[in-house]
Coordinates of C-alpha atoms in Angstrom, one line a residue:
Chain A
M1 CA 1.8 17.9 -12.6
P2 CA 0.1 15.3 -14.8
T3 CA -3.3 16.8 -14.5
K4 CA -4.8 14.7 -17.3
A5 CA -3.9 11.5 -15.4
M6 CA -5.5 12.9 -12.3
F7 CA -8.9 13.5 -14.0
L8 CA -8.7 10.0 -15.5
M9 CA -8.0 8.5 -12.1
I10 CA -10.8 10.4 -10.4
K11 CA -13.1 9.3 -13.2
Q12 CA -12.0 5.7 -12.8
M13 CA -12.5 5.8 -9.1
L14 CA -16.2 6.3 -9.7
Q15 CA -16.5 3.4 -12.1
R16 CA -17.1 -0.2 -11.3
P17 CA -13.9 -2.3 -10.7
F18 CA -13.0 -4.5 -13.7
T19 CA -12.4 -7.7 -11.7
N20 CA -13.9 -11.1 -11.9
P21 CA -14.2 -12.1 -8.2
F22 CA -13.6 -15.8 -8.8
P23 CA -14.6 -18.0 -6.9
V24 CA -16.1 -15.8 -4.2
K25 CA -15.9 -12.1 -3.6
H26 CA -14.0 -12.2 -0.3
A27 CA -11.5 -14.7 0.9
P28 CA -13.3 -17.2 3.1
K29 CA -12.4 -17.7 6.7
D30 CA -12.6 -21.4 6.3
V31 CA -12.2 -23.1 2.9
T32 CA -13.7 -26.4 4.0
S33 CA -16.9 -24.9 5.2
L34 CA -17.1 -22.8 2.1
V35 CA -16.9 -25.9 -0.1
E36 CA -19.6 -27.6 2.0
K37 CA -21.9 -24.6 1.6
I38 CA -21.3 -24.5 -2.1
Q39 CA -22.3 -28.2 -2.3
K40 CA -25.4 -27.5 -0.3
G41 CA -26.2 -24.6 -2.7
E42 CA -26.1 -21.9 0.1
V43 CA -23.3 -19.9 -1.6
K44 CA -23.1 -19.2 -5.3
I45 CA -19.7 -19.1 -7.0
Y46 CA -18.8 -16.4 -9.5
P47 CA -17.9 -18.4 -12.7
P48 CA -14.4 -18.0 -14.1
V49 CA -13.8 -16.1 -17.3
P50 CA -15.4 -18.3 -20.0
V51 CA -13.0 -20.2 -22.2
P52 CA -13.0 -19.5 -26.0
E53 CA -14.0 -22.0 -28.7
G54 CA -11.3 -24.6 -29.4
F55 CA -9.7 -24.1 -25.9
R56 CA -7.1 -26.8 -25.1
G57 CA -7.8 -27.9 -21.6
K58 CA -7.1 -31.2 -19.9
L59 CA -6.8 -34.2 -22.3
H60 CA -9.7 -36.6 -22.3
Y61 CA -8.9 -40.3 -23.2
D62 CA -11.6 -42.8 -24.2
P63 CA -9.9 -46.3 -24.1
E64 CA -12.9 -47.8 -25.9
R65 CA -12.0 -45.9 -29.0
C66 CA -8.3 -46.5 -28.8
I67 CA -6.9 -48.9 -31.4
G68 CA -3.3 -48.9 -29.9
C69 CA -1.6 -47.4 -33.0
R70 CA 0.9 -45.5 -30.8
L71 CA 0.8 -42.4 -33.1
C72 CA 0.2 -40.2 -30.1
I73 CA 3.3 -41.5 -28.4
T74 CA 5.3 -40.8 -31.5
V75 CA 4.0 -37.3 -31.9
C76 CA 4.0 -36.1 -28.3
P77 CA 6.8 -33.5 -27.8
A78 CA 6.6 -33.7 -24.1
N79 CA 6.7 -37.5 -23.7
A80 CA 3.5 -37.3 -21.7
M81 CA 2.2 -40.7 -23.1
E82 CA 3.2 -44.1 -21.8
W83 CA 2.5 -47.4 -23.7
I84 CA 0.9 -50.2 -21.7
P85 CA 1.9 -53.3 -23.7
E86 CA -0.4 -55.7 -21.7
L87 CA -3.5 -53.8 -22.7
R88 CA -2.2 -52.3 -26.0
K89 CA -3.5 -48.9 -24.6
I90 CA -1.9 -45.7 -23.5
R91 CA -1.5 -43.8 -20.2
H92 CA -1.4 -40.0 -20.2
Y93 CA 0.3 -37.9 -17.5
V94 CA -1.4 -34.4 -17.3
S95 CA 1.5 -33.1 -15.2
R96 CA 3.9 -33.5 -18.2
C97 CA 1.4 -32.5 -20.9
M98 CA 2.0 -29.2 -22.7
F99 CA -1.5 -29.0 -24.1
C100 CA -0.4 -28.7 -27.8
A101 CA -3.2 -31.1 -29.0
L102 CA -0.9 -32.8 -31.6
C103 CA -2.1 -36.2 -30.3
V104 CA -5.7 -35.2 -30.8
D105 CA -4.9 -34.2 -34.4
V106 CA -3.1 -37.4 -35.1
C107 CA -5.4 -39.9 -33.4
P108 CA -7.3 -41.9 -36.1
G109 CA -10.0 -43.2 -33.7
K110 CA -12.2 -46.2 -34.1
K111 CA -15.5 -46.6 -35.9
F112 CA -18.1 -48.7 -34.0
P113 CA -20.6 -50.6 -36.2
G114 CA -23.5 -48.4 -37.2
E115 CA -21.5 -45.2 -37.1
E116 CA -20.7 -43.1 -40.1
K117 CA -17.3 -41.8 -39.1
A118 CA -14.6 -42.8 -36.8
V119 CA -14.5 -40.9 -33.4
K120 CA -11.1 -40.0 -32.0
A121 CA -10.1 -41.6 -28.7
L122 CA -8.3 -38.4 -27.6
S123 CA -10.0 -35.0 -27.2
M124 CA -9.3 -31.7 -25.4
S125 CA -11.8 -30.9 -22.7
E126 CA -12.5 -27.4 -21.4
E127 CA -11.3 -28.3 -17.9
F128 CA -8.4 -26.0 -16.7
L129 CA -8.7 -26.0 -12.9
I130 CA -6.4 -29.0 -12.5
A131 CA -4.2 -27.9 -9.5
D132 CA -3.4 -30.8 -7.2
Y133 CA -1.2 -31.8 -4.2
D134 CA 0.4 -34.7 -6.0
K135 CA 1.5 -34.8 -9.6
Y136 CA 0.7 -38.6 -9.8
S137 CA -2.9 -38.2 -8.3
D138 CA -5.8 -40.0 -10.0
N139 CA -7.1 -36.7 -11.3
L140 CA -3.9 -36.1 -13.3
I141 CA -3.4 -39.6 -14.9
E142 CA -5.6 -40.7 -17.8
E143 CA -5.6 -44.4 -18.3
P144 CA -7.9 -47.3 -19.1
P145 CA -9.8 -48.5 -15.9
E146 CA -8.4 -52.0 -16.3
A147 CA -4.8 -50.7 -15.8
K148 CA -5.7 -49.4 -12.4
E149 CA -7.5 -52.6 -11.4
K150 CA -4.6 -54.8 -12.5
G151 CA -2.1 -52.4 -11.1
I152 CA 0.0 -52.2 -14.2
Chain B
M1 CA -1.9 20.2 33.8
N2 CA -1.2 17.4 36.0
I3 CA 1.5 15.0 34.9
V4 CA -0.7 11.9 35.4
Y5 CA -3.4 13.4 33.1
L6 CA -0.7 14.2 30.6
T7 CA 0.5 10.6 30.6
L8 CA -3.1 9.3 30.3
G9 CA -3.8 11.7 27.5
L10 CA -0.7 10.7 25.6
I11 CA -1.6 7.0 25.8
A12 CA -5.1 7.8 24.7
I13 CA -3.8 9.9 21.8
Y14 CA -1.3 7.2 20.8
L15 CA -4.0 4.5 20.7
Y16 CA -6.4 6.7 18.8
V17 CA -3.8 7.9 16.2
S18 CA -2.5 4.3 15.7
A19 CA -6.0 3.1 14.9
A20 CA -6.8 6.2 12.7
S21 CA -3.5 6.1 10.8
L22 CA -3.7 2.4 10.1
L23 CA -7.3 2.9 9.1
W24 CA -6.2 5.6 6.7
E25 CA -3.7 3.3 5.1
G26 CA -6.5 0.8 4.4
V27 CA -8.7 3.5 3.0
D28 CA -5.8 4.8 0.9
R29 CA -5.1 1.3 -0.5
K30 CA -8.7 0.9 -1.3
L31 CA -9.0 4.3 -3.0
V32 CA -5.9 3.8 -5.1
A33 CA -7.2 0.4 -6.1
R34 CA -10.5 1.8 -7.2
M35 CA -8.6 4.5 -9.2
Q36 CA -6.9 1.7 -11.1
R37 CA -10.2 -0.2 -11.4
R38 CA -9.2 -2.9 -9.0
M39 CA -11.3 -4.0 -6.0
G40 CA -8.5 -3.6 -3.5
P41 CA -8.0 -5.1 -0.1
P42 CA -10.5 -4.7 2.7
I43 CA -10.4 -1.4 4.7
L44 CA -8.9 -3.2 7.8
Q45 CA -6.1 -4.8 5.8
P46 CA -3.2 -2.8 7.5
F47 CA -4.4 -4.2 10.9
Y48 CA -4.2 -7.8 9.5
D49 CA -0.8 -7.0 8.0
F50 CA 0.4 -5.6 11.3
L51 CA -0.8 -8.7 13.3
K52 CA 0.8 -11.0 10.7
L53 CA 4.1 -9.2 10.8
V54 CA 4.1 -9.3 14.6
S55 CA 3.5 -13.0 14.6
K56 CA 6.2 -13.8 12.0
E57 CA 9.8 -14.8 12.7
S58 CA 12.2 -11.9 12.7
I59 CA 15.5 -12.6 11.0
I60 CA 18.6 -10.8 12.2
P61 CA 21.4 -10.7 9.5
R62 CA 24.8 -12.1 10.6
D63 CA 26.5 -8.8 9.8
A64 CA 24.0 -6.7 11.7
N65 CA 25.1 -4.9 14.9
K66 CA 23.1 -4.1 18.0
F67 CA 21.5 -1.0 16.6
F68 CA 19.7 -3.0 14.0
E69 CA 17.3 -4.3 16.8
I70 CA 17.2 -1.0 18.7
A71 CA 16.3 1.2 15.7
P72 CA 12.6 0.1 15.3
V73 CA 12.0 0.6 19.0
L74 CA 13.6 4.1 18.9
A75 CA 11.6 5.0 15.7
L76 CA 8.3 4.1 17.4
A77 CA 9.4 5.8 20.6
S78 CA 10.1 9.0 18.7
S79 CA 6.9 8.9 16.8
I80 CA 5.0 8.5 20.1
A81 CA 6.9 11.4 21.6
L82 CA 6.0 13.3 18.5
L83 CA 2.3 12.9 19.2
A84 CA 2.7 14.9 22.4
Y85 CA 3.7 17.9 20.3
T86 CA 1.3 17.3 17.4
P87 CA -1.7 19.6 17.1
L88 CA -4.7 17.3 16.8
G89 CA -7.6 19.7 16.6
F90 CA -6.7 21.1 20.0
E91 CA -3.6 22.5 21.5
P92 CA -0.8 19.9 21.7
L93 CA -0.4 18.2 25.1
L94 CA 3.0 19.7 25.8
A95 CA 2.5 23.1 24.0
T96 CA 5.1 25.6 25.2
K97 CA 7.0 28.5 23.8
G98 CA 9.0 27.4 20.8
D99 CA 8.0 23.8 20.7
V100 CA 8.0 23.9 16.9
I101 CA 11.7 23.1 17.1
V102 CA 11.0 19.9 19.0
F103 CA 8.4 18.9 16.5
I104 CA 10.7 19.3 13.6
Y105 CA 13.5 17.6 15.5
L106 CA 11.4 14.6 16.3
L107 CA 10.1 14.4 12.8
A108 CA 13.6 14.3 11.4
L109 CA 14.7 11.9 14.1
I110 CA 12.3 9.2 12.9
A111 CA 13.8 9.3 9.5
F112 CA 17.3 9.4 10.9
V113 CA 16.7 6.4 13.2
R114 CA 15.5 4.5 10.1
V115 CA 18.7 5.4 8.3
M116 CA 20.8 4.2 11.3
G117 CA 18.9 0.9 11.4
A118 CA 19.4 0.5 7.7
V119 CA 23.1 1.2 7.9
S120 CA 23.5 -1.2 10.8
S121 CA 22.0 -4.1 8.8
G122 CA 25.1 -4.7 6.7
S123 CA 23.2 -4.9 3.5
P124 CA 24.3 -2.9 0.5
Y125 CA 20.7 -2.4 -0.7
A126 CA 19.9 -0.9 2.7
Q127 CA 23.0 1.3 2.5
I128 CA 21.9 2.7 -0.9
G129 CA 18.4 3.3 0.4
A130 CA 19.8 5.0 3.5
Q131 CA 22.0 7.3 1.4
R132 CA 19.0 8.3 -0.6
E133 CA 16.9 8.8 2.5
I134 CA 19.4 11.1 4.1
I135 CA 19.8 13.1 0.9
M136 CA 16.0 13.5 0.8
L137 CA 15.9 14.4 4.5
A138 CA 18.5 17.2 4.0
S139 CA 16.6 18.6 1.0
R140 CA 13.0 18.5 2.1
E141 CA 13.2 20.1 5.6
V142 CA 14.6 23.4 4.4
P143 CA 11.5 24.8 2.5
M144 CA 9.2 23.4 5.2
M145 CA 11.1 25.1 8.0
L146 CA 11.2 28.3 6.2
G147 CA 7.5 28.4 5.6
L148 CA 6.6 27.2 9.0
F149 CA 8.8 29.7 10.8
A150 CA 7.5 32.5 8.6
I151 CA 3.9 31.7 9.4
L152 CA 4.6 31.3 13.1
W153 CA 6.4 34.6 13.1
R154 CA 3.5 36.3 11.4
L155 CA 1.1 34.9 13.9
S156 CA 3.3 36.0 16.8
K157 CA 2.9 39.6 15.5
L158 CA -0.8 39.3 16.4
G159 CA 0.1 38.9 20.1
V160 CA -0.1 35.3 21.2
E161 CA 0.7 33.9 24.6
K162 CA 3.2 31.3 23.4
P163 CA 5.0 32.4 20.3
F164 CA 6.5 29.7 18.1
S165 CA 4.3 27.1 19.6
L166 CA 2.1 24.8 17.4
G167 CA -0.8 25.8 19.7
T168 CA -0.9 29.3 18.3
F169 CA -2.7 28.0 15.2
Y170 CA -5.8 27.6 17.3
Q171 CA -5.7 31.2 18.5
Y172 CA -5.2 32.9 15.1
N173 CA -5.0 31.4 11.7
I174 CA -3.0 32.7 8.8
W175 CA -6.1 33.3 6.5
E176 CA -7.7 35.7 9.0
I177 CA -5.1 38.4 8.3
G178 CA -6.9 38.7 5.0
T179 CA -4.7 41.1 3.0
P180 CA -4.2 40.0 -0.6
L181 CA -0.5 39.6 -0.3
T182 CA -0.7 37.3 2.7
V183 CA -3.5 35.2 1.2
F184 CA -1.5 34.7 -2.0
G185 CA 1.7 34.0 0.0
T186 CA -0.1 31.5 2.2
F187 CA -1.5 29.8 -0.9
V188 CA 2.0 29.4 -2.3
L189 CA 3.1 28.0 1.0
F190 CA 0.2 25.6 1.0
I191 CA 1.4 24.0 -2.2
V192 CA 4.9 23.9 -0.8
F193 CA 3.5 22.1 2.3
L194 CA 1.6 19.6 0.2
L195 CA 4.7 18.7 -1.7
W196 CA 6.7 18.5 1.5
L197 CA 4.0 16.2 3.0
A198 CA 4.3 13.9 -0.1
S199 CA 8.1 13.7 0.4
E200 CA 7.9 13.3 4.1
I201 CA 5.7 10.2 3.7
E202 CA 7.6 9.2 0.5
V203 CA 4.9 8.7 -2.1
G204 CA 4.6 9.5 -5.7
Y205 CA 7.6 11.5 -7.0
F206 CA 9.4 11.1 -3.7
N207 CA 9.1 7.3 -3.2
I208 CA 12.8 7.2 -3.8
P209 CA 14.5 5.6 -0.6
E210 CA 12.0 2.8 -0.5
A211 CA 11.9 2.3 -4.3
E212 CA 10.7 -1.3 -4.4
T213 CA 11.7 -2.1 -8.0
E214 CA 15.1 -0.4 -7.9
V215 CA 16.8 -1.0 -4.5
A216 CA 14.6 -3.7 -3.1
E217 CA 12.8 -1.8 -0.3
G218 CA 15.8 0.3 0.4
P219 CA 16.3 0.9 4.2
M220 CA 13.7 -1.8 5.0
A221 CA 15.5 -4.4 2.9
E222 CA 16.7 -6.5 5.9
Y223 CA 13.8 -6.0 8.3
S224 CA 11.3 -8.7 8.9
G225 CA 8.8 -9.8 11.5
R226 CA 8.1 -7.6 14.5
H227 CA 10.9 -5.2 13.7
L228 CA 9.3 -4.4 10.4
A229 CA 5.9 -4.1 12.1
L230 CA 7.3 -1.5 14.5
F231 CA 8.7 0.5 11.6
K232 CA 5.4 0.3 9.7
L233 CA 3.5 1.5 12.7
S234 CA 5.9 4.4 13.3
S235 CA 5.8 5.5 9.7
A236 CA 2.0 5.4 9.8
L237 CA 2.1 7.6 12.9
K238 CA 4.6 9.9 11.2
E239 CA 2.2 10.2 8.2
F240 CA -0.6 11.2 10.5
A241 CA 1.5 13.7 12.4
S242 CA 2.9 15.3 9.3
A243 CA -0.5 15.7 7.8
S244 CA -1.7 17.1 11.1
L245 CA 0.8 19.8 10.9
V246 CA -0.4 20.8 7.4
V247 CA -4.0 20.7 8.6
A248 CA -3.2 22.8 11.7
I249 CA -1.4 25.5 9.7
F250 CA -3.9 25.9 6.9
F251 CA -7.3 24.5 8.2
P252 CA -7.3 24.9 12.0
W253 CA -11.0 25.5 12.3
G254 CA -12.9 23.3 14.7
I255 CA -16.6 22.7 14.8
S256 CA -17.2 22.4 18.5
G257 CA -17.4 26.2 18.8
Y258 CA -20.3 26.3 16.4
L259 CA -22.2 23.6 18.2
G260 CA -21.5 25.2 21.6
L261 CA -19.8 22.2 23.1
T262 CA -17.3 22.5 25.9
G263 CA -15.1 20.2 28.0
I264 CA -14.3 16.6 26.9
G265 CA -17.1 16.5 24.3
A266 CA -15.5 19.4 22.4
V267 CA -12.1 17.7 22.5
V268 CA -13.4 14.5 21.1
L269 CA -15.5 16.2 18.4
D270 CA -12.6 18.4 17.4
L271 CA -10.3 15.3 17.2
L272 CA -12.8 13.5 15.0
F273 CA -13.2 16.6 12.7
H274 CA -9.4 17.0 12.6
T275 CA -9.1 13.3 11.6
L276 CA -11.5 14.0 8.7
K277 CA -9.4 17.0 7.6
V278 CA -6.2 14.9 7.8
F279 CA -7.8 12.2 5.6
I280 CA -8.8 14.8 3.0
V281 CA -5.3 16.3 3.0
L282 CA -3.8 12.9 2.7
F283 CA -6.2 12.0 -0.1
V284 CA -4.8 14.9 -2.1
S285 CA -1.2 14.6 -1.2
M286 CA -0.9 10.8 -0.9
S287 CA -3.6 8.8 -2.7
V288 CA -4.0 10.9 -5.8
F289 CA -0.3 11.9 -6.0
R290 CA 0.8 8.3 -5.7
A291 CA -1.7 7.1 -8.3
I292 CA -0.8 9.6 -11.0
T293 CA 3.0 10.1 -10.7
G294 CA 5.9 7.8 -11.0
R295 CA 9.1 8.1 -9.0
L296 CA 11.9 10.6 -9.8
R297 CA 15.5 9.9 -9.8
I298 CA 17.3 11.1 -6.6
T299 CA 19.1 13.8 -8.6
Q300 CA 15.9 15.0 -10.1
A301 CA 14.2 15.0 -6.6
V302 CA 17.0 17.0 -5.0
G303 CA 17.0 19.4 -8.0
M304 CA 13.2 19.8 -7.6
F305 CA 13.6 20.7 -3.9
W306 CA 16.4 23.2 -4.2
G307 CA 15.4 24.5 -7.7
R308 CA 11.7 24.7 -7.5
I309 CA 10.2 24.1 -4.0
L310 CA 12.7 26.2 -2.1
P311 CA 12.3 29.3 -4.4
M312 CA 8.5 28.8 -4.1
S313 CA 8.8 28.8 -0.4
F314 CA 10.9 32.0 -0.6
I315 CA 8.3 33.7 -2.7
G316 CA 5.5 32.8 -0.2
V317 CA 7.6 33.9 2.7
L318 CA 8.6 37.2 1.1
L319 CA 5.0 38.0 0.3
I320 CA 4.1 37.6 3.9
V321 CA 7.1 39.5 5.1
I322 CA 6.5 42.4 2.7
D323 CA 2.9 42.5 4.0
V324 CA 3.9 42.7 7.7
L325 CA 6.7 45.1 7.4
G326 CA 4.7 47.4 5.1
V327 CA 7.6 47.9 2.7
I328 CA 5.0 48.7 0.0
A329 CA 2.1 50.5 1.6

């Protein structure tokens, strides 16, 4: 009989569980009412495990800083970028993205007057809860706002 | 006793034991989770599982024959019948001379019906699981029967009304005899019975027929929906009945006698106390055993039964026999 394992198990039984109960401790009876309660501040959410420094989450695109050099399209291994010729900007599909951040590395950015250094148009955010019902939903496509207005 | 009262009693026991055994499954899952530093499911999870299985669609394989659908009902029926012969802190409802044979027969019948259902499903995984189950069945009953019959024979020497009935444990218990040889022999048999219990409910070393990772749930591979729910309930009842046997043999003491209760109050109190003892025995033989041991191969398990547990049982029985017959004075 593995007695050593038995004592370890009994010892562990008396310790606290090593679980992060995200988002709430028990599965809610009704998810919609839970979301409402959280928005009202009645229920507190246990935060997820904190992300480390340099975490590569959902790509953030700032069209103001984009000069239309198309380097990100060249370098993207997953073909997640699309060129919009009318605006000379890009559109990014998060559902195809593989979060390698090569586009962030290669992006030259744009320097506005009065600034010391150029700021990149592309950056990795810390957002990782990006599940969705539709892979083409607004949440999963990064594009200049004009593109949506004009329906390009 | 009147036959109407017997029926009512059986229904009441059935309802109580179903609730208690499913509750134990929840407690067991919680405890094993805590041993592995997980939070585990809520205590009432087996009840939710049961309700969900009952409400799900049951798929009958194309190659299955009629017995596939009858087997779960028969398994549950035999486990309910088993409850009438199970000592639950008081004498079994249908305690008569020699009812121990019926008890063992019904206990084996549940496993046998499971095997028949698995063989009828037409799935090779279920067939392999069924082969393993029947091998285990043939190996594990021998040491248990030897020990059980020896203890009942020893108790019948003290002059009981119904020899070889499971009710005799509440008249005399084996520790009362008190001679060193008997105590030691009984202790050896207690270990044999704990191992037998683990193999009867198929946990730890003996989780071989249902080995999830090797033969895809074994005999239960093709069962789904309410058929699976019936099997789960019957195995929970069987778990409780097997543990009740161990408790009745080795720890038959009630507490109603000390409190001076009589009548229905005593029965209820003894039943609750018995449930507590069953939970403790199952904690040792099921929760801890399943948390700390992996599964054996079927050849190793059979070797363990015939090579280790059966000799252990022989030693325990011989010690008791030597004590009674006075071979060494």
